[in-house]
Coordinates of C-alpha atoms in Angstrom, one line a residue:
Chain X
X1 CA -91.8 206.7 1.9
X2 CA -89.6 203.4 2.5
X3 CA -89.5 200.0 0.2
X4 CA -87.5 197.3 0.6
X5 CA -87.2 194.5 -2.1
X6 CA -85.6 191.5 -1.6
X7 CA -82.9 192.7 0.4
X8 CA -80.3 190.7 1.4
X9 CA -76.9 191.5 3.3
X10 CA -73.9 189.1 3.9
X11 CA -70.9 189.9 6.3
X12 CA -67.7 187.8 6.3
X13 CA -67.0 187.2 9.6
X14 CA -63.9 185.2 11.1
X15 CA -66.0 182.1 11.4
X16 CA -67.5 182.4 7.8
X17 CA -70.3 183.9 5.9
X18 CA -72.8 185.5 8.1
X19 CA -76.6 185.9 6.4
X20 CA -78.0 189.0 8.4
X21 CA -80.7 189.4 5.8
X22 CA -82.1 186.7 3.6
X23 CA -84.5 188.6 1.5
X24 CA -86.4 191.2 3.1
X25 CA -89.4 192.8 1.7
X26 CA -90.9 195.8 3.7
X27 CA -93.1 198.6 2.7
X28 CA -93.2 202.1 5.3
X29 CA -95.7 204.3 4.4
X30 CA -95.1 208.0 5.4
X31 CA -96.2 208.9 9.0
X32 CA -96.2 205.1 10.2
X33 CA -94.8 204.4 13.6
X34 CA -93.2 201.0 12.8
X35 CA -91.7 198.9 15.3
X36 CA -89.1 195.9 14.4
X37 CA -88.5 192.8 17.0
X38 CA -86.6 189.9 17.3
X39 CA -84.6 188.2 19.5
X40 CA -80.5 189.1 19.8
X41 CA -78.8 188.4 16.3
X42 CA -81.9 188.3 14.3
X43 CA -80.8 191.1 11.7
X44 CA -83.1 194.0 13.1
X45 CA -80.1 196.6 13.3
X46 CA -78.8 195.4 10.3
X47 CA -82.2 196.7 8.6
X48 CA -82.1 199.4 10.5
X49 CA -79.3 200.4 8.9
X50 CA -80.3 199.4 5.2
X51 CA -83.3 201.7 5.8
X52 CA -80.7 204.6 7.0
X53 CA -78.3 203.9 4.1
X54 CA -75.3 203.1 6.6
X55 CA -74.5 200.3 4.7
X56 CA -75.4 199.0 1.4
X57 CA -77.4 196.0 0.8
X58 CA -75.6 192.5 -1.1
X59 CA -78.7 192.0 -3.3
X60 CA -81.9 193.7 -3.7
X61 CA -83.3 197.3 -3.6
X62 CA -83.5 200.0 -0.7
X63 CA -86.3 202.9 -2.1
X64 CA -86.3 206.3 -0.2
X65 CA -89.2 208.8 -1.0
X66 CA -89.2 207.1 -4.3
X67 CA -85.2 207.2 -4.9
X68 CA -83.1 204.0 -5.5
X69 CA -80.6 204.5 -3.0
X70 CA -78.1 201.8 -4.8
X71 CA -77.8 203.9 -7.5
X72 CA -76.6 206.8 -5.5
X73 CA -73.1 208.1 -5.0
X74 CA -71.5 208.6 -1.4
X75 CA -72.1 212.3 -1.6
X76 CA -75.9 211.8 -2.4
X77 CA -76.4 209.2 0.2
X78 CA -75.1 211.2 2.5
X79 CA -77.2 214.8 1.6
X80 CA -80.2 212.2 1.6
X81 CA -79.3 211.1 5.1
X82 CA -78.6 214.7 6.5
X83 CA -81.9 216.3 4.9
X84 CA -84.2 213.3 5.5
X85 CA -83.3 211.0 8.1
X86 CA -82.4 211.5 12.0
X87 CA -81.0 209.0 13.9
X88 CA -81.2 207.8 17.6
X89 CA -78.7 205.4 18.8
X90 CA -78.5 202.3 21.1
X91 CA -75.2 203.4 22.8
X92 CA -74.5 206.9 24.5
X93 CA -74.1 209.1 21.7
X94 CA -73.5 212.3 22.9
X95 CA -70.2 214.3 22.3
X96 CA -68.5 214.8 25.7
X97 CA -66.4 217.7 24.3
X98 CA -69.8 219.6 23.6
X99 CA -72.1 221.1 25.5
X100 CA -76.0 220.0 25.4
X101 CA -77.3 222.5 22.8
X102 CA -73.9 222.0 20.7
X103 CA -75.1 218.5 20.8
X104 CA -78.3 219.1 19.6
X105 CA -76.6 221.2 16.7
X106 CA -74.3 218.6 15.8
X107 CA -75.7 217.3 12.4
X108 CA -75.5 221.2 11.3
X109 CA -72.5 221.7 13.2
X110 CA -70.5 218.7 10.9
X111 CA -71.9 220.6 7.7
X112 CA -72.1 224.2 7.9
X113 CA -71.6 227.1 10.1
X114 CA -74.3 227.5 13.2
X115 CA -76.3 230.4 13.0
X116 CA -78.7 232.1 15.4
X117 CA -81.4 230.3 14.0
X118 CA -80.0 227.0 14.5
X119 CA -79.6 228.0 18.5
X120 CA -83.1 229.0 18.6
X121 CA -84.1 225.7 16.8
X122 CA -81.9 223.8 19.3
X123 CA -83.3 225.3 22.0
X124 CA -86.7 224.8 21.2
X125 CA -86.0 221.0 20.4
X126 CA -84.8 221.1 23.8
X127 CA -87.8 222.5 25.4
X128 CA -89.9 219.8 23.4
X129 CA -88.1 217.0 25.0
X130 CA -88.3 218.6 28.5
X131 CA -84.8 220.0 28.9
X132 CA -85.1 223.8 28.5
X133 CA -82.5 225.7 30.5
X134 CA -79.9 222.7 30.1
X135 CA -78.0 224.0 26.8
X136 CA -75.3 225.1 28.4
X137 CA -74.7 221.9 30.6
X138 CA -72.1 219.6 29.6
X139 CA -73.6 216.1 28.3
X140 CA -71.7 213.8 31.0
X141 CA -73.5 216.2 33.5
X142 CA -77.0 214.7 32.2
X143 CA -78.6 211.3 33.2
X144 CA -78.7 208.3 31.5
X145 CA -82.2 209.3 30.1
X146 CA -81.5 213.2 29.7
X147 CA -79.1 212.1 27.2
X148 CA -81.3 209.7 25.2
X149 CA -83.9 213.0 25.5
X150 CA -80.9 215.1 23.9
X151 CA -80.0 212.4 21.5
X152 CA -83.7 212.6 20.4
X153 CA -83.8 216.4 19.7
X154 CA -80.6 216.0 17.9
X155 CA -82.4 213.6 15.4
X156 CA -84.7 216.2 15.0
X157 CA -82.5 219.1 14.6
X158 CA -82.5 218.8 10.7
X159 CA -86.6 218.7 10.6
X160 CA -86.5 215.0 9.2
X161 CA -89.1 213.0 7.5
X162 CA -87.7 210.0 8.9
X163 CA -86.6 209.2 12.3
X164 CA -84.8 205.9 12.9
X165 CA -84.4 204.6 16.4
X166 CA -82.1 201.6 17.4
X167 CA -82.9 200.6 20.9
X168 CA -84.0 203.9 22.0
X169 CA -84.6 202.7 25.6
X170 CA -82.1 200.4 26.1
X171 CA -79.8 200.5 29.3
X172 CA -82.8 202.8 30.7
X173 CA -85.2 202.0 33.5
X174 CA -89.1 201.3 32.8
X175 CA -90.2 204.7 33.6
X176 CA -87.7 206.7 31.9
X177 CA -88.3 204.4 29.0
X178 CA -91.9 205.2 28.8
X179 CA -91.1 208.8 29.0
X180 CA -88.8 208.2 26.0
X181 CA -91.7 206.3 24.2
X182 CA -94.0 209.2 24.9
X183 CA -91.6 211.6 23.3
X184 CA -91.5 209.2 19.8
X185 CA -95.5 209.3 19.9
X186 CA -95.2 213.1 20.0
X187 CA -93.0 213.0 17.2
X188 CA -94.9 210.8 15.2
X189 CA -98.0 212.7 15.8
X190 CA -95.9 215.9 14.6
X191 CA -95.9 213.8 11.1
X192 CA -92.7 212.2 10.9
X193 CA -92.2 208.4 10.2
X194 CA -90.6 206.6 13.0
X195 CA -88.9 203.2 12.6
X196 CA -87.7 201.9 16.0
X197 CA -85.8 198.7 16.8
X198 CA -86.7 197.4 20.2
X199 CA -86.8 193.9 21.8
X200 CA -89.3 195.3 24.6
X201 CA -92.8 194.1 23.3
X202 CA -94.7 196.4 26.1
X203 CA -92.7 199.4 24.5
X204 CA -93.9 198.1 21.2
X205 CA -97.4 198.6 21.9
X206 CA -96.7 202.5 20.9
X207 CA -95.9 201.9 17.3
X208 CA -99.0 201.3 15.0
X209 CA -97.2 198.4 13.2
X210 CA -95.0 195.9 14.4
X211 CA -92.7 193.7 12.5
X212 CA -91.1 190.4 13.7
X213 CA -87.4 189.3 12.4
X214 CA -85.9 186.4 12.9
X215 CA -82.8 184.7 11.3
X216 CA -82.7 187.8 8.7
X217 CA -86.3 187.3 7.6
X218 CA -89.4 188.9 8.6
X219 CA -92.1 186.6 9.8
X220 CA -95.0 188.6 10.4
Chain V
X1 CA -65.1 228.6 12.0
X2 CA -64.4 229.4 15.2
X3 CA -66.9 227.1 16.8
X4 CA -65.2 224.4 15.0
X5 CA -61.9 225.0 16.1
X6 CA -63.0 225.1 19.5
X7 CA -64.4 221.9 19.1
X8 CA -61.4 220.8 17.6
X9 CA -59.1 222.0 20.1
X10 CA -61.3 220.6 23.1
X11 CA -61.1 216.8 21.2
X12 CA -57.2 217.0 21.5
X13 CA -57.7 217.4 25.2
X14 CA -59.6 214.2 25.8
X15 CA -56.2 212.4 25.3
X16 CA -54.0 214.9 27.2
X17 CA -51.0 212.5 27.3
X18 CA -51.1 211.4 23.4
X19 CA -51.7 215.1 22.3
X20 CA -48.8 216.4 24.4
X21 CA -46.8 214.0 22.8
X22 CA -48.2 215.0 19.5
X23 CA -47.4 218.1 20.0
X24 CA -43.8 217.5 21.5
X25 CA -43.1 215.7 18.0
X26 CA -44.4 218.6 16.3
X27 CA -42.3 220.7 18.4
X28 CA -39.0 218.6 17.6
X29 CA -39.7 218.5 14.1
X30 CA -40.2 222.2 13.5
X31 CA -37.2 223.0 15.4
X32 CA -34.8 220.8 13.8
X33 CA -36.3 221.8 10.4
X34 CA -35.6 225.4 11.3
X35 CA -32.3 224.9 12.7
X36 CA -31.2 223.0 9.7
X37 CA -32.3 225.6 7.1
X38 CA -31.1 228.3 9.6
X39 CA -27.7 227.0 9.2
X40 CA -27.8 226.5 5.6
X41 CA -29.2 230.0 5.1
X42 CA -26.4 231.2 7.2
X43 CA -23.9 229.8 5.6
X44 CA -24.9 230.7 2.0
X45 CA -25.3 234.5 3.1
X46 CA -21.8 234.2 4.8
X47 CA -20.4 232.6 1.4
X48 CA -22.0 235.6 -0.7
X49 CA -20.6 237.9 1.7
X50 CA -17.2 236.5 1.7
X51 CA -17.2 236.5 -2.3
X52 CA -18.6 240.4 -2.4
X53 CA -15.6 240.9 0.2
X54 CA -13.3 238.9 -2.0
X55 CA -14.2 241.8 -4.4
X56 CA -11.2 240.4 -6.8
X57 CA -11.7 238.9 -9.7
X58 CA -8.2 236.7 -9.0
X59 CA -6.9 236.0 -5.6
X60 CA -3.1 235.3 -5.8
X61 CA -1.4 233.1 -3.3
X62 CA 2.0 231.0 -2.8
X63 CA 2.0 228.0 -4.9
X64 CA -0.4 224.8 -3.8
X65 CA -1.9 227.2 -1.2
X66 CA -5.3 227.2 -3.1
X67 CA -7.2 225.1 -0.7
X68 CA -5.6 226.9 2.5
X69 CA -7.3 230.1 0.8
X70 CA -10.6 228.8 0.4
X71 CA -10.6 227.5 3.8
X72 CA -9.7 230.8 5.3
X73 CA -12.5 232.2 3.5
X74 CA -15.0 229.6 5.1
X75 CA -13.5 229.7 8.8
X76 CA -12.4 233.3 8.7
X77 CA -9.1 232.2 10.5
X78 CA -5.8 233.8 9.3
X79 CA -3.3 231.3 8.1
X80 CA 0.4 232.1 7.8
X81 CA 1.5 231.7 4.4
X82 CA 4.2 233.9 2.5
X83 CA 5.6 234.8 -1.0
X84 CA 8.1 237.3 -2.0
X85 CA 6.8 240.9 -2.4
X86 CA 8.3 240.9 -5.6
X87 CA 5.6 238.8 -7.4
X88 CA 3.7 242.2 -7.9
X89 CA 6.6 243.4 -9.9
X90 CA 6.1 240.1 -12.1
X91 CA 2.4 240.7 -12.2
X92 CA 2.5 243.9 -13.7
X93 CA 3.9 242.8 -16.6
X94 CA 0.2 241.3 -17.3
X95 CA -1.5 244.6 -19.1
X96 CA -5.2 242.7 -18.6
X97 CA -4.7 243.6 -14.8
X98 CA -6.5 246.7 -13.7
X99 CA -6.0 246.7 -10.3
X100 CA -3.8 244.5 -7.7
X101 CA -3.4 244.9 -3.8
X102 CA -1.3 242.6 -1.5
X103 CA -2.4 241.7 2.1
X104 CA 0.0 239.9 4.6
X105 CA -1.4 238.0 7.2
X106 CA 0.7 238.4 10.2
X107 CA -0.8 236.6 13.6
X108 CA -3.5 236.6 15.7
X109 CA -3.7 239.0 18.8
X110 CA -5.6 237.6 22.1
X111 CA -6.7 240.5 24.2
X112 CA -9.1 243.3 24.5
X113 CA -10.0 245.7 21.7
X114 CA -12.8 248.3 22.1
X115 CA -13.8 246.3 25.4
X116 CA -14.1 243.5 23.1
X117 CA -12.4 240.3 24.5
X118 CA -11.2 237.6 22.1
X119 CA -8.9 236.4 19.3
X120 CA -8.4 238.6 16.6
X121 CA -6.7 237.9 13.4
X122 CA -4.6 240.9 12.3
X123 CA -3.6 241.2 8.6
X124 CA -1.6 244.1 6.6
X125 CA -3.2 245.8 3.8
X126 CA -1.9 248.5 1.3
X127 CA -4.2 251.7 1.8
X128 CA -3.1 252.8 -1.7
X129 CA -4.0 250.0 -3.7
X130 CA -6.8 248.4 -1.9
X131 CA -10.2 247.9 -3.6
X132 CA -11.8 245.2 -1.4
X133 CA -12.4 246.6 2.5
X134 CA -12.7 250.2 0.9
X135 CA -16.2 249.6 0.2
X136 CA -17.1 248.4 3.9
X137 CA -15.1 251.3 5.6
X138 CA -16.7 253.8 8.0
X139 CA -17.1 257.4 6.5
X140 CA -16.1 259.1 9.9
X141 CA -12.5 258.5 11.3
X142 CA -9.0 259.3 10.6
X143 CA -6.3 259.0 7.8
X144 CA -4.9 255.8 8.0
X145 CA -1.3 256.2 8.7
X146 CA 1.7 254.2 10.1
X147 CA 0.4 254.0 13.6
X148 CA -3.4 253.4 12.7
X149 CA -5.7 250.4 12.4
X150 CA -9.1 249.5 10.9
X151 CA -11.4 247.4 13.4
X152 CA -13.5 244.7 11.7
X153 CA -17.1 244.9 13.1
X154 CA -16.7 242.2 15.8
X155 CA -13.0 243.2 16.8
X156 CA -14.7 246.2 19.0
X157 CA -15.8 247.9 15.5
X158 CA -19.2 247.9 16.5
X159 CA -18.4 249.7 20.1
X160 CA -16.2 252.3 18.3
X161 CA -18.5 253.4 15.4
X162 CA -20.8 255.5 17.4
X163 CA -17.6 257.6 18.3
X164 CA -15.7 257.9 15.0
X165 CA -17.9 261.1 14.2
X166 CA -16.1 262.9 17.4
X167 CA -12.7 264.5 16.5
X168 CA -11.8 263.9 20.3
X169 CA -12.4 260.5 20.1
X170 CA -9.3 258.4 20.8
X171 CA -9.0 254.6 20.9
X172 CA -5.7 252.8 21.1
X173 CA -4.8 249.2 21.3
X174 CA -1.3 247.7 21.8
X175 CA -0.4 245.2 19.3
X176 CA 3.1 243.4 19.0
X177 CA 4.6 245.5 21.6
X178 CA 3.3 248.7 19.8
X179 CA 0.5 251.3 20.3
X180 CA -2.0 252.0 17.2
X181 CA -4.7 254.3 17.0
X182 CA -8.3 253.2 15.6
X183 CA -8.8 255.1 12.5
X184 CA -11.9 253.6 11.0
X185 CA -13.9 250.6 11.1
X186 CA -15.5 248.1 9.0
X187 CA -19.4 247.9 8.8
X188 CA -20.2 243.8 9.1
X189 CA -19.2 241.9 6.0
X190 CA -20.6 238.7 7.4
X191 CA -16.6 237.1 6.3
X192 CA -13.9 236.9 8.3
X193 CA -13.2 240.4 7.9
X194 CA -15.6 241.1 10.7
X195 CA -13.2 239.5 13.2
X196 CA -10.2 241.0 11.8
X197 CA -7.9 243.9 12.6
X198 CA -6.3 245.5 9.5
X199 CA -2.9 247.5 9.9
X200 CA -0.9 249.1 7.2
X201 CA 1.8 247.1 5.4
X202 CA 4.3 250.1 6.3
X203 CA 3.4 249.5 10.0
X204 CA 3.5 246.0 9.5
X205 CA 7.2 246.3 8.0
X206 CA 8.3 248.9 10.9
X207 CA 7.2 245.9 13.4
X208 CA 9.0 243.7 11.6
X209 CA 12.0 245.6 11.5
X210 CA 12.0 246.3 14.9
X211 CA 14.4 245.0 17.3
X212 CA 13.0 242.0 19.5
X213 CA 10.2 242.1 17.3
X214 CA 7.4 239.6 17.8
X215 CA 6.5 239.0 14.4
X216 CA 8.1 236.2 12.6
X217 CA 7.0 236.3 9.1
X218 CA 9.8 236.4 6.5
X219 CA 11.3 239.9 5.4
X220 CA 9.7 241.3 1.9
X221 CA 7.0 239.2 1.9
X222 CA 3.4 239.3 1.5
X223 CA 0.5 236.6 1.7
X224 CA -1.8 237.1 -1.3
X225 CA -2.5 239.7 -3.9
X226 CA -5.9 240.3 -5.2
X227 CA -6.3 241.0 -8.5
X228 CA -8.9 243.0 -10.6
X229 CA -9.2 242.3 -14.5
X230 CA -10.9 243.7 -17.3
X231 CA -14.4 242.3 -17.6
X232 CA -14.3 238.5 -18.6
X233 CA -11.0 238.1 -18.4
X234 CA -10.3 236.8 -14.9
X235 CA -9.7 233.3 -16.3
X236 CA -7.2 234.1 -19.2
X237 CA -5.4 236.3 -16.6
X238 CA -5.6 233.4 -14.0
X239 CA -3.7 231.1 -16.4
X240 CA -1.4 234.2 -17.5
X241 CA -0.4 234.6 -13.6
X242 CA 0.3 230.9 -13.6
X243 CA 2.4 230.5 -16.5
X244 CA 4.4 234.1 -15.9
X245 CA 5.0 233.1 -12.0
X246 CA 5.6 229.6 -11.6
X247 CA 6.0 230.2 -7.8
X248 CA 2.3 231.4 -7.1
X249 CA -1.4 229.7 -7.8
X250 CA -3.7 232.1 -9.0
X251 CA -7.9 231.3 -8.1
X252 CA -10.6 233.2 -9.5
X253 CA -13.9 233.7 -7.8
X254 CA -15.6 231.1 -9.5
X255 CA -12.8 228.4 -8.8
X256 CA -12.9 229.7 -5.1
X257 CA -16.8 229.4 -4.9
X258 CA -16.5 225.9 -6.3
X259 CA -13.7 224.8 -4.0
X260 CA -15.6 226.2 -1.0
X261 CA -19.0 224.6 -2.4
X262 CA -17.0 221.3 -2.8
X263 CA -15.7 221.6 0.9
X264 CA -19.0 222.5 2.3
X265 CA -20.7 219.7 0.2
X266 CA -20.7 217.3 3.4
X267 CA -22.1 219.5 5.6
X268 CA -24.9 220.8 3.1
X269 CA -25.5 216.8 2.6
X270 CA -25.7 216.3 6.2
X271 CA -28.0 219.0 6.9
X272 CA -30.2 218.0 3.6
X273 CA -30.2 214.2 5.1
X274 CA -31.1 215.3 8.4
X275 CA -34.1 217.2 7.3
X276 CA -35.5 214.6 5.1
X277 CA -34.6 211.8 7.8
X278 CA -36.6 214.2 10.4
X279 CA -39.5 214.6 8.0
X280 CA -39.9 210.9 7.5
X281 CA -39.7 209.9 10.8
X282 CA -41.9 212.8 11.8
X283 CA -44.5 212.0 9.6
X284 CA -44.2 207.9 10.5
X285 CA -44.6 209.1 14.4
X286 CA -47.4 211.3 13.6
X287 CA -49.3 208.7 11.7
X288 CA -49.0 206.2 14.6
X289 CA -50.1 208.7 17.1
X290 CA -52.8 209.8 15.0
X291 CA -53.9 206.2 14.4
X292 CA -54.4 205.7 17.7
X293 CA -56.3 208.7 18.4
X294 CA -58.5 208.3 15.4
X295 CA -59.1 204.4 15.6
X296 CA -60.3 205.0 19.1
X297 CA -63.2 207.3 17.6
X298 CA -64.2 204.8 14.9
X299 CA -67.7 204.5 16.6
X300 CA -68.0 208.4 16.6
X301 CA -67.1 208.8 13.3
X302 CA -69.6 206.3 12.1
X303 CA -72.0 208.3 14.2
X304 CA -71.1 211.5 12.5
X305 CA -71.7 210.0 9.1
X306 CA -74.9 208.6 10.0
X307 CA -75.8 212.4 11.4
X308 CA -75.1 213.6 8.1
X309 CA -71.7 214.5 7.6
X310 CA -69.8 213.7 4.5
X311 CA -66.5 212.3 4.0
X312 CA -65.0 215.7 3.6
X313 CA -66.5 217.0 6.8
X314 CA -65.1 214.4 8.5
X315 CA -61.5 215.3 6.9
X316 CA -62.1 218.4 8.1
X317 CA -62.9 218.1 11.5
X318 CA -59.7 215.8 12.3
X319 CA -57.7 217.8 10.0
X320 CA -58.3 220.8 12.1
X321 CA -57.4 218.6 15.2
X322 CA -54.1 217.9 13.4
X323 CA -53.3 221.5 12.2
X324 CA -53.9 222.4 15.7
X325 CA -51.7 220.1 17.5
X326 CA -49.1 220.3 15.1
X327 CA -49.1 224.4 14.5
X328 CA -49.0 224.8 18.2
X329 CA -46.2 222.4 19.0
X330 CA -44.3 223.9 16.1
X331 CA -44.6 227.2 17.0
X332 CA -43.3 226.5 20.6
X333 CA -40.4 224.4 18.9
X334 CA -39.5 227.1 16.5
X335 CA -39.5 230.0 19.2
X336 CA -37.4 228.0 21.5
X337 CA -34.8 227.2 19.0
X338 CA -35.1 231.2 17.6
X339 CA -34.5 232.6 20.7
X340 CA -31.9 230.2 21.8
X341 CA -29.8 231.0 18.3
X342 CA -30.3 234.6 18.7
X343 CA -29.0 234.6 22.4
X344 CA -26.1 232.5 21.4
X345 CA -24.8 233.8 18.0
X346 CA -21.6 234.5 19.0
X347 CA -20.8 231.5 21.0
X348 CA -22.1 229.1 17.8
X349 CA -20.1 231.1 15.3
X350 CA -17.0 230.3 17.5
X351 CA -18.4 226.8 18.0
X352 CA -18.5 226.0 14.2
X353 CA -15.5 228.2 13.5
X354 CA -18.0 229.3 10.3
X355 CA -18.4 233.1 9.6
X356 CA -22.1 232.7 10.0
X357 CA -24.3 235.3 9.0
X358 CA -27.7 234.8 10.6
X359 CA -30.7 235.8 8.4
X360 CA -32.4 239.2 9.5
X361 CA -35.4 239.4 11.3
X362 CA -37.7 239.3 8.3
X363 CA -36.0 236.4 6.9
X364 CA -36.0 234.6 10.3
X365 CA -39.8 235.0 10.2
X366 CA -40.0 233.6 6.8
X367 CA -38.1 230.5 7.9
X368 CA -40.2 230.1 11.0
X369 CA -43.4 230.3 9.3
X370 CA -42.0 227.8 6.7
X371 CA -41.1 225.1 9.5
X372 CA -44.5 225.7 11.0
X373 CA -46.1 225.4 7.6
X374 CA -44.2 222.1 6.8
X375 CA -44.7 220.7 10.5
X376 CA -48.5 221.3 9.7
X377 CA -48.3 219.5 6.6
X378 CA -46.8 216.8 7.7
X379 CA -49.3 216.5 10.7
X380 CA -52.3 216.6 8.0
X381 CA -50.7 213.8 5.9
X382 CA -49.9 211.5 8.7
X383 CA -53.4 212.3 9.9
X384 CA -55.1 211.7 6.6
X385 CA -53.7 208.0 6.1
X386 CA -55.8 206.8 9.1
X387 CA -58.7 209.1 8.4
X388 CA -59.2 207.6 5.1
X389 CA -58.8 203.8 6.4
X390 CA -61.6 204.7 8.6
X391 CA -63.9 206.2 6.0
X392 CA -63.2 203.0 3.6
X393 CA -65.9 201.5 6.2
X394 CA -69.7 202.1 5.7
X395 CA -71.1 204.0 8.7
X396 CA -72.7 201.0 10.1
X397 CA -69.6 199.0 9.9
X398 CA -67.6 202.0 11.3
X399 CA -70.0 202.2 14.5
X400 CA -70.1 198.3 15.1
X401 CA -66.2 198.1 14.8
X402 CA -66.1 200.8 17.2
X403 CA -67.9 199.6 19.6

């Protein structure tokens, strides 16, 4: 499903060059649930951005479903991202000017018109994440945990093969965090590949495999 | 489509103050564009109308009075300048002249004419030879006599025109101590004639010859002779006139148009410069406001890209916001200016001392639509620059920089 070979990423920063990734080799099989762990600044989020084609590696190869992403143009990458990848972000990512249902439908709304089937799917996804009947609510009326559930439902809107989550339980209390992780387990059991960045060792037990990254290098 | 527009509208009101400023800027831009084009268009229409009223191939005026004659065409105000009526006899010697008719500019009458209060220039013309006014004269009315007058449309003509069909209708005006009856009215010409009262040359002479007369023009004089030539002979006739009658100057329609255009050039230049400056200022202003609006949403735009939005989808969403703000502001701006102009046509015409012919409703709607479209285009262009700047970042950098 995912194959990274010799991936390096270097940023220009005010204090000089930052080597965020220093040659990462990683393979994720279809249907796996992988947790990427590491201290702050170790390159976890950068690695996730490579997997989701949100940024290009300085060196090395990123292959998704057997396709070399470096060889793709922006349009092809956007299309693959739209069709095959769902994102759950670390930050509050719901759009306040949209209601809950519209937030779930956002990946569709951004690229095409919304039809009755999309509304039905959004409502079904809201039901799956335990928010049935809340579609017409404003996103700011939801609690932090509920907002994160909506973000998970949104990641599934286009029925992707791969779900990438960056600290999906960040800023949530333990109980809510666990319920979100249960959601990811269900998503994985439904056949989706899940790659999640977290710094919470306890939550990483939901994953099939744990990858430790330190100073831009995978250590185990 | 509607869902996206509704979303764009809601996005605008996230920052009510900034969006209101954007709309106000669009309103001012569209209003100035509309106003400038409206005046240029009004002036052009007026000149065209003046030319058709001039209706003559050559205008003969006293020596060195060409500039005054063209000023008269622009402002519609009568200037007292005179030459001997014997000039007409000399002109008859030129065989290429097909028709000629004199006019005599008298004085300006201040008073009420057909329930209209104002200052109305009084001009004498010869109904026997006239070929310039007759095309605008109402069919209803009475024969012209020594005690008859013809009213321009703005000199009470509009009020009188509906009643002229009734034989019993009588409207009288006291001019220079004598009572005149309204015989006919002129349909709007868009020129100074609209504001003018016309009497016959005979009536003017009678007034001049009366004891204690109030008119001071020299005896046996005229102000202009309007001449029609054989087709294509106007320039030749002009030169012939100036050769045979040294005490006069002759201007052709083309000469006059050129002179008028030269005189109006500074005003046109000012209008066009204003349009260019407004467009430039509006673009820079909108760009500044949009930069702030878009930069604040850098993380959101990065997130949209991560969720599968292509660059064009982001442009489309933000252009929607730009178009909505620009069009909303522009429509308000144009509406306010258009209604103000419509309600104050008379005041403006007097203030500018120009015979402005305001465009008709369809042309006004066209001008308004053009101003709104141009403003929307400015909005889109202004938005395009900061959006392009953000889209140069990859989605991950946009998300991080927006945090």
